[in-house]
Amino acid sequence: DGGITQSPKYLFRKEGQNVTLSCEQNLNHDAMYWYRQDPGQGLRLIYYSQIVNDFQKGDIAEGYSVSREKKESFPLTVTSAQKNPTAFYLCASSMDRGSNEQFFGPGTRLTVL
Amino acid sequence: GQNIDQPTEMTATEGAIVQINCTYQTSGFNGLFWYQQHAGEAPTFLSYNVLDGLEEKGRFSSFLSRSKGYSYLLLKELQMKDSASYLCAVRDDSTGRRALTFGSGTRLQVQP
């Protein structure tokens, strides 16, 4: 089945530790995105990538890093520099042409203790 | 930049009709999306409008007026399972960034 997978669904980390969230898609989409969602709020763009080996900062990139070495994969690292990392993280992908409809993964809820 | 406004919460009765409004300000508008999101889950696509007018898809319809920077999502024959957040998102190509900008979402509570 085609789709986007994120793992794990729940993640706990101690303050000061870096953590990497995975995102894989087999939809052959060119573009991939990372969003953060806080309770009762909309989605805010962290990073996006329109093509392999290229990515751009979104609105709240500070304290995060990404890589796009393969078309299928767009991992997000939450570094210790991110002041308030506890949130729901959503990965999405799109064809990057036409309507640019984005398809979302199931999300990872990160809790920093 | 973009500014997207939608009501925070709405309540409606099972079987009724509800309209969720969204207003936006953007310089390079190239489409408006509505997504449904149940608590703790990923958003799922509902509709896409790029031209003025009404798009109907079963119980859900979406309307766009580009000159007014306005859209609404219309849900008919409400069911309990329609209780969810509804996110309005706009695509702005003016900066070359093709990502979507999302509103804060409207939490809809459907009551028996």
Coordinates of C-alpha atoms in Angstrom, one line a residue:
Chain A
D1 CA 0.0 0.0 0.0
G2 CA 1.2 3.5 -0.8
G3 CA 1.5 6.0 2.0
I4 CA 3.6 7.9 4.5
T5 CA 4.9 6.3 7.7
Q6 CA 6.2 7.9 10.8
S7 CA 7.8 6.2 13.7
P8 CA 7.5 5.9 16.5
K9 CA 4.0 7.1 17.3
Y10 CA 5.0 8.2 20.9
L11 CA 8.5 9.2 21.9
F12 CA 9.9 10.2 25.2
R13 CA 13.2 11.9 25.7
K14 CA 15.1 13.6 28.5
E15 CA 15.8 17.3 28.3
G16 CA 19.1 18.0 26.5
Q17 CA 19.1 15.0 24.2
N18 CA 18.8 15.1 20.5
V19 CA 16.2 12.9 18.9
T20 CA 15.5 12.0 15.3
L21 CA 12.0 11.4 14.0
S22 CA 11.6 9.3 10.9
C23 CA 9.4 9.9 7.9
E24 CA 9.2 7.6 4.9
Q25 CA 6.9 7.7 1.8
N26 CA 6.4 5.4 -1.1
L27 CA 4.2 7.7 -3.1
N28 CA 7.0 8.8 -5.4
H29 CA 6.4 12.4 -4.2
D30 CA 9.0 15.0 -4.9
A31 CA 8.2 17.3 -2.0
M32 CA 8.2 16.5 1.7
Y33 CA 7.4 18.7 4.7
W34 CA 7.6 18.7 8.5
Y35 CA 5.0 20.5 10.7
R36 CA 4.7 21.0 14.4
Q37 CA 1.3 21.2 16.1
D38 CA 0.7 22.4 19.6
P39 CA -2.6 21.8 21.5
G40 CA -5.5 23.7 20.1
Q41 CA -3.3 25.2 17.3
G42 CA -2.8 24.8 13.6
L43 CA 0.2 23.4 11.9
R44 CA 3.4 25.4 11.7
L45 CA 6.0 24.6 9.0
I46 CA 9.5 23.6 10.3
Y47 CA 11.3 22.5 7.1
Y48 CA 10.4 21.5 3.6
S49 CA 12.2 19.8 0.7
Q50 CA 11.1 20.1 -2.9
I51 CA 13.8 17.8 -4.3
V52 CA 16.4 15.3 -3.1
N53 CA 19.5 16.9 -1.5
D54 CA 17.8 20.2 -1.1
F55 CA 15.7 21.6 1.8
Q56 CA 14.5 25.0 3.0
K57 CA 13.7 26.5 6.4
G58 CA 10.1 27.0 7.3
D59 CA 8.6 29.4 9.8
I60 CA 10.0 27.8 13.0
A61 CA 13.3 26.0 11.9
E62 CA 15.4 27.1 15.0
G63 CA 16.5 24.1 17.0
Y64 CA 15.7 21.6 14.2
S65 CA 17.7 20.0 11.4
V66 CA 16.8 17.8 8.5
S67 CA 18.3 15.8 5.6
R68 CA 17.0 14.6 2.3
E69 CA 19.5 12.0 1.0
K70 CA 16.8 9.9 -0.6
K71 CA 13.5 10.8 -2.3
E72 CA 11.6 8.5 0.1
S73 CA 13.0 9.7 3.4
F74 CA 13.0 13.1 5.2
P75 CA 14.1 12.6 8.9
L76 CA 13.8 15.4 11.4
T77 CA 16.2 15.9 14.3
V78 CA 15.0 17.8 17.3
T79 CA 18.1 19.2 18.9
S80 CA 18.8 20.3 22.4
A81 CA 18.7 23.9 21.2
Q82 CA 14.9 23.6 20.7
K83 CA 13.5 25.3 23.8
N84 CA 10.1 23.7 23.9
P85 CA 10.2 20.5 21.9
T86 CA 7.2 18.7 23.3
A87 CA 4.6 18.7 20.5
F88 CA 2.9 16.6 17.9
Y89 CA 5.1 16.3 14.8
L90 CA 3.5 15.7 11.3
C91 CA 5.3 14.8 8.1
A92 CA 3.7 15.3 4.8
S93 CA 4.5 14.8 1.1
S94 CA 3.1 16.1 -2.2
M95 CA 3.7 15.8 -5.9
D96 CA 4.8 19.5 -6.0
R97 CA 2.8 20.1 -9.1
G98 CA -0.9 20.6 -9.8
S99 CA -2.8 21.3 -6.7
N100 CA 0.1 20.4 -4.4
E101 CA -2.3 18.4 -2.2
Q102 CA -0.4 17.2 0.8
F103 CA -0.7 13.8 2.3
F104 CA 0.1 13.4 6.0
G105 CA 1.7 10.6 8.0
P106 CA 0.1 9.5 11.3
G107 CA 2.4 11.8 13.4
T108 CA 4.8 11.4 16.2
R109 CA 4.0 12.8 19.7
L110 CA 7.2 13.8 21.3
T111 CA 7.4 14.4 25.0
V112 CA 10.5 15.8 26.6
L113 CA 10.8 15.1 30.3
Chain B
G1 CA 3.2 36.8 4.7
Q2 CA -0.2 35.2 5.2
N3 CA -2.9 35.7 7.8
I4 CA -5.6 33.0 8.1
D5 CA -8.5 33.4 10.4
Q6 CA -11.2 30.9 11.3
P7 CA -13.4 30.5 14.4
T8 CA -11.9 28.6 17.2
E9 CA -15.0 26.5 18.1
M10 CA -18.5 25.7 16.8
T11 CA -21.3 23.5 18.0
A12 CA -24.0 22.0 15.9
T13 CA -26.8 19.4 16.1
E14 CA -26.8 16.0 14.5
G15 CA -28.6 16.1 11.2
A16 CA -28.2 19.9 10.8
I17 CA -26.0 22.0 8.5
V18 CA -23.0 24.0 9.6
Q19 CA -20.8 26.5 7.8
I20 CA -17.2 27.1 8.8
N21 CA -15.7 30.3 7.6
C22 CA -12.1 31.1 6.7
T23 CA -10.6 34.5 5.7
Y24 CA -7.1 34.9 4.4
Q25 CA -4.7 37.6 3.3
T26 CA -1.9 36.5 0.9
S27 CA 0.0 38.0 -2.0
G28 CA 0.5 35.0 -4.2
F29 CA -2.7 33.0 -3.7
N30 CA -2.7 29.7 -5.6
G31 CA -5.3 27.5 -3.9
L32 CA -7.1 26.9 -0.6
F33 CA -7.5 23.5 1.1
W34 CA -9.7 22.2 3.8
Y35 CA -8.6 19.3 6.0
Q36 CA -10.3 17.4 8.7
Q37 CA -8.4 16.3 11.8
H38 CA -9.7 14.1 14.5
A39 CA -8.0 14.4 17.9
G40 CA -4.5 12.9 17.9
E41 CA -4.6 11.9 14.3
A42 CA -3.2 13.3 11.0
P43 CA -5.2 15.7 8.9
T44 CA -7.1 14.2 6.0
F45 CA -7.9 16.1 2.8
L46 CA -11.4 17.3 2.2
S47 CA -11.4 19.9 -0.6
Y48 CA -9.4 22.2 -2.8
N49 CA -10.5 25.4 -4.4
V50 CA -8.4 27.6 -6.7
L51 CA -11.2 29.3 -8.7
D52 CA -14.2 31.2 -7.4
G53 CA -17.3 29.2 -6.7
L54 CA -18.7 26.1 -5.0
E55 CA -17.2 22.7 -5.1
E56 CA -19.5 19.9 -3.9
K57 CA -18.4 16.5 -2.7
G58 CA -21.1 14.4 -1.0
R59 CA -22.1 16.0 2.3
F60 CA -19.3 18.5 2.1
S61 CA -19.0 21.6 0.0
S62 CA -16.4 24.3 -0.2
F63 CA -16.8 27.8 -1.5
L64 CA -14.1 30.3 -2.5
S65 CA -14.2 34.1 -3.3
R66 CA -10.7 35.2 -4.2
S67 CA -11.6 38.9 -4.4
K68 CA -12.9 38.8 -0.8
G69 CA -10.2 36.5 0.5
Y70 CA -12.9 34.2 1.8
S71 CA -13.8 30.6 1.9
Y72 CA -16.3 28.4 3.7
L73 CA -16.8 24.7 4.3
L74 CA -20.4 23.5 4.4
L75 CA -21.2 20.3 6.2
K76 CA -24.7 18.9 5.6
E77 CA -26.6 16.1 7.4
L78 CA -24.2 16.3 10.3
Q79 CA -23.1 13.0 11.9
M80 CA -21.5 12.4 15.3
K81 CA -18.3 11.3 13.5
D82 CA -18.0 14.8 12.0
S83 CA -16.9 16.1 15.4
A84 CA -13.3 17.1 14.6
S85 CA -11.1 20.1 13.9
Y86 CA -11.3 21.6 10.4
L87 CA -8.2 23.3 9.1
C88 CA -8.1 25.9 6.4
A89 CA -4.8 26.1 4.5
V90 CA -3.6 28.4 1.8
R91 CA -0.9 28.0 -0.8
D92 CA 1.0 31.1 -1.6
D93 CA 3.6 31.0 -4.4
S94 CA 4.8 34.6 -4.1
T95 CA 8.0 33.6 -2.3
G96 CA 8.6 30.5 -4.3
R97 CA 7.8 28.4 -1.2
R98 CA 5.1 25.9 -2.3
A99 CA 4.3 24.8 1.2
L100 CA 0.8 25.4 2.7
T101 CA 0.1 27.9 5.5
F102 CA -2.5 26.6 8.0
G103 CA -5.1 28.4 10.1
S104 CA -5.4 27.5 13.7
G105 CA -8.4 25.2 13.0
T106 CA -12.1 25.2 14.0
R107 CA -13.1 22.6 16.5
L108 CA -16.6 21.3 15.7
Q109 CA -18.7 19.6 18.3
V110 CA -21.7 17.7 17.0
Q111 CA -24.3 17.1 19.6
P112 CA -27.2 14.5 19.6

